[in-house]
Short mmCIF file of C-alpha atoms and ligand atoms in Angstrom, two decimals:
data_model
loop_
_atom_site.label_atom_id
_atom_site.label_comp_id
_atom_site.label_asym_id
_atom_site.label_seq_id
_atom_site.Cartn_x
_atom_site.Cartn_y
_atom_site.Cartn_z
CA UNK A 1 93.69 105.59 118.62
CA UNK A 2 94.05 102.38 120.10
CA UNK A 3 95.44 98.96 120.82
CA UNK A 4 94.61 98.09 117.09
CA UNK A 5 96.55 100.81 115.55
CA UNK A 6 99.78 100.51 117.93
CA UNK A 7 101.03 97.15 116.36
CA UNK A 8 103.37 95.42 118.42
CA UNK A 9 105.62 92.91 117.22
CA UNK A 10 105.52 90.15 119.93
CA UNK A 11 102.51 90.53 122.49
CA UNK A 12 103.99 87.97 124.53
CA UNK A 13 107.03 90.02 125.87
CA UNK A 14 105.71 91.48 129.28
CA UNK A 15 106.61 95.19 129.08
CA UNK A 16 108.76 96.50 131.96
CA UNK A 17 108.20 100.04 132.21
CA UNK A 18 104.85 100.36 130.28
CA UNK A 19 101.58 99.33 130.98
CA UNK A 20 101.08 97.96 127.73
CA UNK A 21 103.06 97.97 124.71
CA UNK A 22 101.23 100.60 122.88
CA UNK A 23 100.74 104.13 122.33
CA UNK A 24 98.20 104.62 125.13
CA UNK A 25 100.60 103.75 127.66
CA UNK A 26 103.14 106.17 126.28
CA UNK A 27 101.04 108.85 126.49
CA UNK A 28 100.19 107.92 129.77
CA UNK A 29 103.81 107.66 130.86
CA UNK A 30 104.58 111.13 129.84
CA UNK A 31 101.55 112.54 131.20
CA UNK A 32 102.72 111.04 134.73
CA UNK A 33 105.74 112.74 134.53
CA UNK A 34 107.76 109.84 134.37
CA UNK A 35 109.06 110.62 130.61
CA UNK A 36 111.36 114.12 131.11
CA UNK A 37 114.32 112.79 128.94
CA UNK A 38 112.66 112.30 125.98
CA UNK A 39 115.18 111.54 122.74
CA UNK A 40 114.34 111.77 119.78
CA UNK A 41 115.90 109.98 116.46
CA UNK A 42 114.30 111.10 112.95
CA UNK A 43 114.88 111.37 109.57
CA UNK A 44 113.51 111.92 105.64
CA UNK A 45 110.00 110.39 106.74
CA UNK A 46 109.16 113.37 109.05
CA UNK A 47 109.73 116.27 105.99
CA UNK A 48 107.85 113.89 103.30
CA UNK A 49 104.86 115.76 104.11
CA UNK A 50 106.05 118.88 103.88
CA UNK A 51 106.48 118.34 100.25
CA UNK A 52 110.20 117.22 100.46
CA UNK A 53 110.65 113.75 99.19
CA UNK A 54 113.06 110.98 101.28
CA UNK A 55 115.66 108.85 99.83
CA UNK A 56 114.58 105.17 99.74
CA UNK A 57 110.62 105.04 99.40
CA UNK A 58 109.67 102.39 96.68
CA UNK A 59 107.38 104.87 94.39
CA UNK A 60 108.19 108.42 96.10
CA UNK A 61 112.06 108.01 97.09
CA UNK A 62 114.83 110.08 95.34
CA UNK A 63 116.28 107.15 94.51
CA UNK A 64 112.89 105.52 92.68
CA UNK A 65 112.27 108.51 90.85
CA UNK A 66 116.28 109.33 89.70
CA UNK A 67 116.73 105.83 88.55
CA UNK A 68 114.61 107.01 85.78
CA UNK A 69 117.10 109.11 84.52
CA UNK A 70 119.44 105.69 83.86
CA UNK A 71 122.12 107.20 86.42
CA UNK A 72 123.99 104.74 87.96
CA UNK A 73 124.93 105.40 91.63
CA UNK A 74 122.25 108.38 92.79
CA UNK A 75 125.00 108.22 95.50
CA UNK A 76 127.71 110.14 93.70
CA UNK A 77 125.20 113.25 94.29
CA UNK A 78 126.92 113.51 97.96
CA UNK A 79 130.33 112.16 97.20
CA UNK A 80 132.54 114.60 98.35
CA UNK A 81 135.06 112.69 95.17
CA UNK A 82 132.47 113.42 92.67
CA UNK A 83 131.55 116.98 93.76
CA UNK A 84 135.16 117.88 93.47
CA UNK A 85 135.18 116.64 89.84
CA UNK A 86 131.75 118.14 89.36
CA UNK A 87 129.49 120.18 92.01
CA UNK A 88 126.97 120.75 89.64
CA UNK A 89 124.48 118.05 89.84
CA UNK A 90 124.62 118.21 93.73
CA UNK A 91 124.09 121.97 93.38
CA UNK A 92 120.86 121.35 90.79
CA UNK A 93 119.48 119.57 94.23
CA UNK A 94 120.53 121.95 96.39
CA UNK A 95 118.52 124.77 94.73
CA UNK A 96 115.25 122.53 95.09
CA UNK A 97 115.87 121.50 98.61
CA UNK A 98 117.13 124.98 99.93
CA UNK A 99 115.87 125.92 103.19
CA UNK A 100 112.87 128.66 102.99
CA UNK A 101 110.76 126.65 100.63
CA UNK A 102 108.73 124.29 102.82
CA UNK A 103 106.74 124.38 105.74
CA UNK A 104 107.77 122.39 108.94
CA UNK A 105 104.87 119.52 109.44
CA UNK A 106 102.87 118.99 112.73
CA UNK A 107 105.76 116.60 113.16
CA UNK A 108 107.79 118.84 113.17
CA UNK A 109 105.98 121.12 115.58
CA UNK A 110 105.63 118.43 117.74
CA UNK A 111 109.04 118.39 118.58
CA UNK A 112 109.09 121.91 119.26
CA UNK A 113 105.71 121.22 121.39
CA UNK A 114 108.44 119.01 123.41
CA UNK A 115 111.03 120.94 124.09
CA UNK A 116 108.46 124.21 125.24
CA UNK A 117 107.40 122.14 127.47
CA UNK A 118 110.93 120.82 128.79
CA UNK A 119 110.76 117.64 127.99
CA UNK A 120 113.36 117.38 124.79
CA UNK A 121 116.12 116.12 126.35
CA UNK A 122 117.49 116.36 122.35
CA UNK A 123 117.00 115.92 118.52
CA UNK A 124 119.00 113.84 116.49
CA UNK A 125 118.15 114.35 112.64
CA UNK A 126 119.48 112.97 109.75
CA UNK A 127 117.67 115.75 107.81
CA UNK A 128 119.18 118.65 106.12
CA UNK A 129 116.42 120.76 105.15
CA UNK A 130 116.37 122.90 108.57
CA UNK A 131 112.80 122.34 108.92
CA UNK A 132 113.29 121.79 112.79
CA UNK A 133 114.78 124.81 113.48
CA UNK A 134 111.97 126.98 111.51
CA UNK A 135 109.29 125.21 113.63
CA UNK A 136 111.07 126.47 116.80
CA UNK A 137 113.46 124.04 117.82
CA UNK A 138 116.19 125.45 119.57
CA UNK A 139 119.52 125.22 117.72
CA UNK A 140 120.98 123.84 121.05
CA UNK A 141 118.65 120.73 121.19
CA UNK A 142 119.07 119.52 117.58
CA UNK A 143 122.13 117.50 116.80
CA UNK A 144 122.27 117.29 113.00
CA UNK A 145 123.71 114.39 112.30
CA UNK A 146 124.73 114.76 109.03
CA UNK A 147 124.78 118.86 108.86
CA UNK A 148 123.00 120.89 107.00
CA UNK A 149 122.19 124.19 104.92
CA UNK A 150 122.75 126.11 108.24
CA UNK A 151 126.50 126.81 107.56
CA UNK A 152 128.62 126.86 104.45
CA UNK A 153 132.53 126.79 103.60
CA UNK A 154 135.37 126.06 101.31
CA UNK A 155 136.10 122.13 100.74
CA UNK A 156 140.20 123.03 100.89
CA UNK A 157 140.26 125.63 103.17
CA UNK A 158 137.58 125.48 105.71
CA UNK A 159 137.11 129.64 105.32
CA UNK A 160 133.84 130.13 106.38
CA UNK A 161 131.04 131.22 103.40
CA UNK A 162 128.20 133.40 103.77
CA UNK A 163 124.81 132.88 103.80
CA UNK A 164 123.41 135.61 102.09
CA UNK A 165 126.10 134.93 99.53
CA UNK A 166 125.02 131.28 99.02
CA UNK A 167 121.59 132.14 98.35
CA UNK A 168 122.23 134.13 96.00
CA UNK A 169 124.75 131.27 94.26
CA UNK A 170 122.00 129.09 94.40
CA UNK A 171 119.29 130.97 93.28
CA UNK A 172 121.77 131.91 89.97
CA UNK A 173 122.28 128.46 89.81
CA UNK A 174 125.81 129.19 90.33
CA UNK A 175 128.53 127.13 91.88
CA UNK A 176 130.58 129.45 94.97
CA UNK A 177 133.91 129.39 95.24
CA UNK A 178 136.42 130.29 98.25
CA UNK A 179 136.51 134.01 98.98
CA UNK A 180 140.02 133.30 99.45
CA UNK A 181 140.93 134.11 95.18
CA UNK A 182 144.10 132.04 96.37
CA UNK A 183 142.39 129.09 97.50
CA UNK A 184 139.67 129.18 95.20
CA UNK A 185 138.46 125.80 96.60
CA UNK A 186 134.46 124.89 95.85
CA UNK A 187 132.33 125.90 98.79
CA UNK A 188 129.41 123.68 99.86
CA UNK A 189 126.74 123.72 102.42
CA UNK A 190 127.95 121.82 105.48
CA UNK A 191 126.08 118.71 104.49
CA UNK A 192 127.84 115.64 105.17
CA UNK A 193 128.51 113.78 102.13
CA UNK A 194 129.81 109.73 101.98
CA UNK A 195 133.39 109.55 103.31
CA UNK A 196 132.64 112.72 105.27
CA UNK A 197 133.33 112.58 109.21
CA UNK A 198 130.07 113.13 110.92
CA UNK A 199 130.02 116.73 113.02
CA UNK A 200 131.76 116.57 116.51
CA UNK A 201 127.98 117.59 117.97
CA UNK A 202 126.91 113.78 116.73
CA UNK A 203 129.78 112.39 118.98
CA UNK A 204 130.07 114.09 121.81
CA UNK A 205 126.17 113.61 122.02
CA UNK A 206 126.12 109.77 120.83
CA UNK A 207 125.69 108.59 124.03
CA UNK A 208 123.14 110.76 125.47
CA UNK A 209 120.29 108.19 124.46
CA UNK A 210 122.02 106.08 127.76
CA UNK A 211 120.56 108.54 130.17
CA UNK A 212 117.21 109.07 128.61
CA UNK A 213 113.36 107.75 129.70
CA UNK A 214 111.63 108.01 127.03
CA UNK A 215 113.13 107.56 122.99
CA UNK A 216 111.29 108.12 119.74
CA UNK A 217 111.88 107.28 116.48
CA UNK A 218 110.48 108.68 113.37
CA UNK A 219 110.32 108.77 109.61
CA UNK A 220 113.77 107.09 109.08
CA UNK A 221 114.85 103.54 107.36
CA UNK A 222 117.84 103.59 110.14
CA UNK A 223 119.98 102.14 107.33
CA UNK A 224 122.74 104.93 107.54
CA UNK A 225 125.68 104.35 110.32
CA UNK A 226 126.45 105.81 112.77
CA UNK A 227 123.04 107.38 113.37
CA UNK A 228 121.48 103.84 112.90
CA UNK A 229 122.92 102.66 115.91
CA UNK A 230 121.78 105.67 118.56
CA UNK A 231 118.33 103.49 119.78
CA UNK A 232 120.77 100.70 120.93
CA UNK A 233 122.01 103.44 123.34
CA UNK A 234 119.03 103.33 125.39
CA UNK A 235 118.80 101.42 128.47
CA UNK A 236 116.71 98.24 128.45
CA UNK A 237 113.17 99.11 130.10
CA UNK A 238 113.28 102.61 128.57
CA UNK A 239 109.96 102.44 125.72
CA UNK A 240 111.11 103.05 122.22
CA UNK A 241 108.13 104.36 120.08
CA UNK A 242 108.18 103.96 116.39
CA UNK A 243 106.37 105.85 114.05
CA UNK A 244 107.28 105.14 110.48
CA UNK A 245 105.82 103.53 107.60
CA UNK A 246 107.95 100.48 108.28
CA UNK A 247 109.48 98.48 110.94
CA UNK A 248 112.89 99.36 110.98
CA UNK A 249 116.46 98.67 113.01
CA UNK A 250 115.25 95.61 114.85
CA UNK A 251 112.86 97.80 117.15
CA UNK A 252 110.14 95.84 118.24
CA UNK A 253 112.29 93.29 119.88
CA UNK A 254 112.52 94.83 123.16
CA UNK A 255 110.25 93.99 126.18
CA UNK A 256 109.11 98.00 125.97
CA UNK A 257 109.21 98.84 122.24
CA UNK A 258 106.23 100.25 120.78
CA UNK A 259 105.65 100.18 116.83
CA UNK A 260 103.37 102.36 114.96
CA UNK A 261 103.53 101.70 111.36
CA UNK A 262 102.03 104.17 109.72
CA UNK A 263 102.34 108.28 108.50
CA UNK A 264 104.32 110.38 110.90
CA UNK A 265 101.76 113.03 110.66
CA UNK A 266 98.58 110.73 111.44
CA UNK A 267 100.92 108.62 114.71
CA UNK A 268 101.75 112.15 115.92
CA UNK A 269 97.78 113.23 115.92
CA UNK A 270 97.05 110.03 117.56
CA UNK A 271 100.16 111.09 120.50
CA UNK A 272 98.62 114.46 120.82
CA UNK A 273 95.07 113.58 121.51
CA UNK A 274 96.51 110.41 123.97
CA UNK A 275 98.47 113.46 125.72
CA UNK A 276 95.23 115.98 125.42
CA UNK A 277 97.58 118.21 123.66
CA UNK A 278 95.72 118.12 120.02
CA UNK A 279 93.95 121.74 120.30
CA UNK A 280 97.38 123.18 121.56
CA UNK A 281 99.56 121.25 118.73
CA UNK A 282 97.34 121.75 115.77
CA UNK A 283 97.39 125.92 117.15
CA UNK A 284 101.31 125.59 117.16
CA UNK A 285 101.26 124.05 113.73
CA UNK A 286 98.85 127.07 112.55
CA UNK A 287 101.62 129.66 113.45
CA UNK A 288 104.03 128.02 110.47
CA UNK A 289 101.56 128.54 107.87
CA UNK A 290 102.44 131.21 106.01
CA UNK A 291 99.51 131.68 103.94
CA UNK A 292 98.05 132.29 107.57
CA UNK A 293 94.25 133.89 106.87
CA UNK A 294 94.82 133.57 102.78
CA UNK A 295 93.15 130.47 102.78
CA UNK A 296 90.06 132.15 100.62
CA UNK A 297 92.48 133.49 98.26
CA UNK A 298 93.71 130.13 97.35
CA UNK A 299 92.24 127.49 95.30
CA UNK A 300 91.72 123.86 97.29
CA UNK A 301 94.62 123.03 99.12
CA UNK A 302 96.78 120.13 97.50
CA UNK A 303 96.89 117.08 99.34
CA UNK A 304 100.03 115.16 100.30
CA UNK A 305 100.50 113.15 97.97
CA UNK A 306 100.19 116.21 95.01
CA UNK A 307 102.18 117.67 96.82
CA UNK A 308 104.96 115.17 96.88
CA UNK A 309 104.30 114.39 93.18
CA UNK A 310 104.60 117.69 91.96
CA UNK A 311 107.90 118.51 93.97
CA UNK A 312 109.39 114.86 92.61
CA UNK A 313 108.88 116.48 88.88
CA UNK A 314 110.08 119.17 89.56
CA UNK A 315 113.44 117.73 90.76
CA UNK A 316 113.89 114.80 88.06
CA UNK A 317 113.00 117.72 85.56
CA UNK A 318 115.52 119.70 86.55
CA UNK A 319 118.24 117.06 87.28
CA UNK A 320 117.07 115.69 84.27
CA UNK A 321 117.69 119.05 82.47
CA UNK A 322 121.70 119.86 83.82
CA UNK A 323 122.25 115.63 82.96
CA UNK A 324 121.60 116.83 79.42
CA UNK A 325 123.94 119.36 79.13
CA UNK A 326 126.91 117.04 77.60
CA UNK A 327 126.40 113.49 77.32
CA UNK A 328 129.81 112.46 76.43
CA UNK A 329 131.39 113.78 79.20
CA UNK A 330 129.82 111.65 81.76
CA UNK A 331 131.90 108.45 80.48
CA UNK A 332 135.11 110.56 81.70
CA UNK A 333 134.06 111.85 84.85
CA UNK A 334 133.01 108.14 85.70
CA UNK A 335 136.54 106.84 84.45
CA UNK A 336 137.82 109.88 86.53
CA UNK A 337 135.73 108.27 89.56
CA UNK A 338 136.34 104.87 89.14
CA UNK A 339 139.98 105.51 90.29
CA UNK A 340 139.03 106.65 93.38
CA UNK A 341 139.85 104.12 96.65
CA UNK A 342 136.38 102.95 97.34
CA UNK A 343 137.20 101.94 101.47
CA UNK A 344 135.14 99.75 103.58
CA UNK A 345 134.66 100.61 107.25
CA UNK A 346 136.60 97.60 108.08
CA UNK A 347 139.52 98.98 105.52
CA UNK A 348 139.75 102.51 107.71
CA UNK A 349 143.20 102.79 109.80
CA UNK A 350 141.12 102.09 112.88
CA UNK A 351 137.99 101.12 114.47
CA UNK A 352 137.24 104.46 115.28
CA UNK A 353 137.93 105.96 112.32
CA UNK A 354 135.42 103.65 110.28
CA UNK A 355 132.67 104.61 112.89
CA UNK A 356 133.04 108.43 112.07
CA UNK A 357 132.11 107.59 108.62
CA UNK A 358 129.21 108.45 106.87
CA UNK A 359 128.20 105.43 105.23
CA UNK A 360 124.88 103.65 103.97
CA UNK A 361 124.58 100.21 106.75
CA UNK A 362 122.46 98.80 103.33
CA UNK A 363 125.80 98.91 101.44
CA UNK A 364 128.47 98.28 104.04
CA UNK A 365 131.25 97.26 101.57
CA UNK A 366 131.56 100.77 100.53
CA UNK A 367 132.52 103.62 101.46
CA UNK A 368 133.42 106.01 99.27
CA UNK A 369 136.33 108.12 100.40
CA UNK A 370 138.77 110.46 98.66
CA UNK A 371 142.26 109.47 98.08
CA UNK A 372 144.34 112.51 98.25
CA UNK A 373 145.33 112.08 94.78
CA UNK A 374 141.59 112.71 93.74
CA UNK A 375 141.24 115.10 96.38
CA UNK A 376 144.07 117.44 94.55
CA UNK A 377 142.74 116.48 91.70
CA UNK A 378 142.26 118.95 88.92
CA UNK A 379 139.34 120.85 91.00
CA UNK A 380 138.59 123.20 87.84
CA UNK A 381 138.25 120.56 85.81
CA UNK A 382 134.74 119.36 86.37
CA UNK A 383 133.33 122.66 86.44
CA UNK A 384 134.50 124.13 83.39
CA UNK A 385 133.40 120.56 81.58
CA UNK A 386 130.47 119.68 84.13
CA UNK A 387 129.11 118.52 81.16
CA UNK A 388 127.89 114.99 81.86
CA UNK A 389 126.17 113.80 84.36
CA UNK A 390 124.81 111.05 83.43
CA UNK A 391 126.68 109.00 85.89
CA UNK A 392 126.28 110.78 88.46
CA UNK A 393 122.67 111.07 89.83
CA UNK A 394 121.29 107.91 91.04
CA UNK A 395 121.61 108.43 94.39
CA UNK A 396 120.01 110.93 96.03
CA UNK A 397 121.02 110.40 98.76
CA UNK A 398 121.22 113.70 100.27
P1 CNA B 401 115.31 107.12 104.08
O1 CNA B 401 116.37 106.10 104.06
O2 CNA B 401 114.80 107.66 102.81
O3 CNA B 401 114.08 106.46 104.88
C1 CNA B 401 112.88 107.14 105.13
C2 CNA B 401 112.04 106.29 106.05
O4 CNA B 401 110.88 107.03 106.40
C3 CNA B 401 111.57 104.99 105.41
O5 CNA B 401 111.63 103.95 106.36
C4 CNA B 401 110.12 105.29 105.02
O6 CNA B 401 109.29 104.15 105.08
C5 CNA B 401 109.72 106.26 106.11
N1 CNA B 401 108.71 107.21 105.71
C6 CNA B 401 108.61 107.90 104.55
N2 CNA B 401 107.56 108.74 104.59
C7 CNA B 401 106.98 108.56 105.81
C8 CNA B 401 105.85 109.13 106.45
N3 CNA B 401 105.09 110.08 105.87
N4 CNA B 401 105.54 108.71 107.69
C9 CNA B 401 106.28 107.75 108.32
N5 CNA B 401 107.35 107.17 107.75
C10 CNA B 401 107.71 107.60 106.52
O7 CNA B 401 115.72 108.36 104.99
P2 CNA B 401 116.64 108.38 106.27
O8 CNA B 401 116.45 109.72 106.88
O9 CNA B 401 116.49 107.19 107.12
O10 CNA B 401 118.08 108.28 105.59
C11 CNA B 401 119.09 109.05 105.96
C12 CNA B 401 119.50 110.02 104.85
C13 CNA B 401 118.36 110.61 104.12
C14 CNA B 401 120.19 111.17 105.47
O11 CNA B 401 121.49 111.23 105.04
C15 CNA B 401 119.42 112.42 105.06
O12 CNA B 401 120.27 113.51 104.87
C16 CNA B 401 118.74 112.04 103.84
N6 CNA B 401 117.56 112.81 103.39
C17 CNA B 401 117.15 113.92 104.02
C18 CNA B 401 116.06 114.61 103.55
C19 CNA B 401 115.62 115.84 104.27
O13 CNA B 401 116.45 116.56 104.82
N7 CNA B 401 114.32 116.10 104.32
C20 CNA B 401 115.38 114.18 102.41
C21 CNA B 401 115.83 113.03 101.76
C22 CNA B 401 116.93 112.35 102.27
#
């Protein structure tokens, strides 16, 4: 580790807080025990690792790899419009991404590493895939931002679904429906789809980042509101620490901003030996393996990138598969769509209003949100036809 690998954007601006503007001096500040707020903002880029690929990656994104499938708007996957009319592609996803299937990374156990040690002040994640609760991350310190597979329930009613039920949905490759026989509504995983208020958690926390010392950023393009905005929230002087692939949401521009442009995994190594915490994170990582002490058993372990590879064919493939079924419906359920209000943020009844919305900051002019014609909309009718889906999958976007 070093000055070399802790690229920071403009040398010239004299840090306030920091020594330097680089990851030694971070370290240092939390060793002092001047860093006991730490916040920290993440997304797809910290799971990539674990085998789970992120949305917006040239070669290894969702998107990249669905647009192979000549869908036209990935993003339908999580439009709460388009799952009414048909749940099925989002629920082909959901029975790749379901929560059990990967292991956290030594990202991910790095948080956990933080908040043992009292110094999470809390977890935003855009992620769904749970993956910072099974490293240890207490349920309390995570805000997820735009839910998850923690919690399920009926799209008309609200009623509550069970867990154990769900799995068992998914692994049939079936789609739930209410408990309720008189509601029968469609039942999905508390995921936030487009045109979706965020949770109440996300709010009542937004401003939380005001208050902290330390912030860190990881493994996210910050290009989905409101979550992009939560690094403004910190005070000027307080370091903000990138690690991501890419510079992202401006950061870099302030006098104590700290960029690390590379993997997750490999900045977070660096961190740990800066802190003197390596032995102790690596030994926390060890206790999520679950081929713990099978190693012999196994042939050579796959690397990251196999691993990413072979997951991202396994998706398309199946996607690929359920877009098959009936090709001729797909022109319908995108005629169905297309009547849909498409709002902007700046088309929502009020200011407020537009900032609850889940929308992607890379495509401001829409936001797709369900008029309650569509809403009542014949529910049945996309299941019973779910036949195309050929319109339906470019986005990924989960
Ligand atoms: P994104 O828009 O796909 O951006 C990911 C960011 O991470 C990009 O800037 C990448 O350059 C960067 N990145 C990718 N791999 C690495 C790596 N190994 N090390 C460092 N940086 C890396 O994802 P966001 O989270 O910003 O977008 C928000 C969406 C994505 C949310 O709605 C999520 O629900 C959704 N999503 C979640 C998951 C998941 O739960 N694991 C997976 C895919 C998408």
């Amino acid at each position: 580790m070093g000055q070399e690998s802790s690229k920071v954007v403009d040398d010239s601006i004299e840090p306030q807080t920091l020594e330097k503007r680089n990851l030694n001096s971070v370290a240092k500040l939390i060793k002092s025990g001047k860093a006991k707020r730490i916040v920290l903002m993440v997304g797809a880029g910290i799971s990539t690792s674990a085998g789970i690929p992120d949305f917006r990656s040239p070669e290894t994104g969702l998107y990249a790899n669905l647009a192979r499938l000549n869908l036209e708007q990935p993003e339908d996957v999580f439009n709460i419009s388009f799952f009414r009319e048909n749940p099925l592609p989002f629920y082909t996803l959901a029975q790749e991404l379901y929560p059990g299937k990967y292991r956290p990374t030594i990202t991910h156990s790095f948080l956990r590493m933080l908040s043992d040690k009292g110094l999470l002040m809390k977890l935003f994640t855009q992620n769904i895939d749970c993956l910072e609760r099974e490293a240890g991350v207490p349920g309390e310190k995570i805000v997820e931002a735009h839910g998850s597979f923690a919690r399920h329930s009926c799209i008309d009613c609200r009623k509550a679904y069970p867990e154990d039920k769900m799995k068992a949905a998914i692994d049939k490759k079936e789609v739930p429906h209410c408990l309720d026989k008189a509601c029968d509504g469609l039942v999905k995983p508390e995921i936030v789809f487009f045109g979706e208020q965020l949770p109440q958690d996300f709010f009542l926390n937004r401003e939380l980042p005001s208050v902290a010392d330390l912030c860190i950023v990881m493994g996210t393009s910050l290009s989905v509101q409101p979550f992009a905005s939560l690094p403004a929230f910190c005070g000027e002087g307080v370091p903000r620490l990138l690690i991501n692939l890419e510079r992202v949401g401006g950061l870099g521009s302030r006098s104590d901003d700290v960029l690390l442009l590379e993997d997750c995994d490999k900045g977070i190594r660096k961190l740990a030996t800066a802190l003197g915490w390596l032995d102790e994170l690596e030994a926390l990582w060890e206790e999520t393996n679950p081929n713990k002490g099978k190693a012999e058993e196994q042939g050579p372990p796959k690397d990251k990138n196999e691993k990413l590879e072979d997951e991202i064919e396994k998706l398309t493939g199946e996607v690929d598969q359920s877009l098959k079924i009936a090709d001729e419906h797909g022109v319908r359920v995108r005629d169905q769509i297309g009547v849909k209000k498409e709002i902007a943020p700046s088309e929502a009844k009020t200011e407020e209003e537009a900032s609850k919305l889940h929308y992607a900051s890379d495509n401001k002019e829409t936001v797709h949100k369900a008029t309650a014609g569509n809403e009542a909309g014949d529910k049945k009718n996309g299941q019973e036809d779910s036949q195309d889906l050929k319109h339906v999958f470019p986005h990924l976007k989960l």
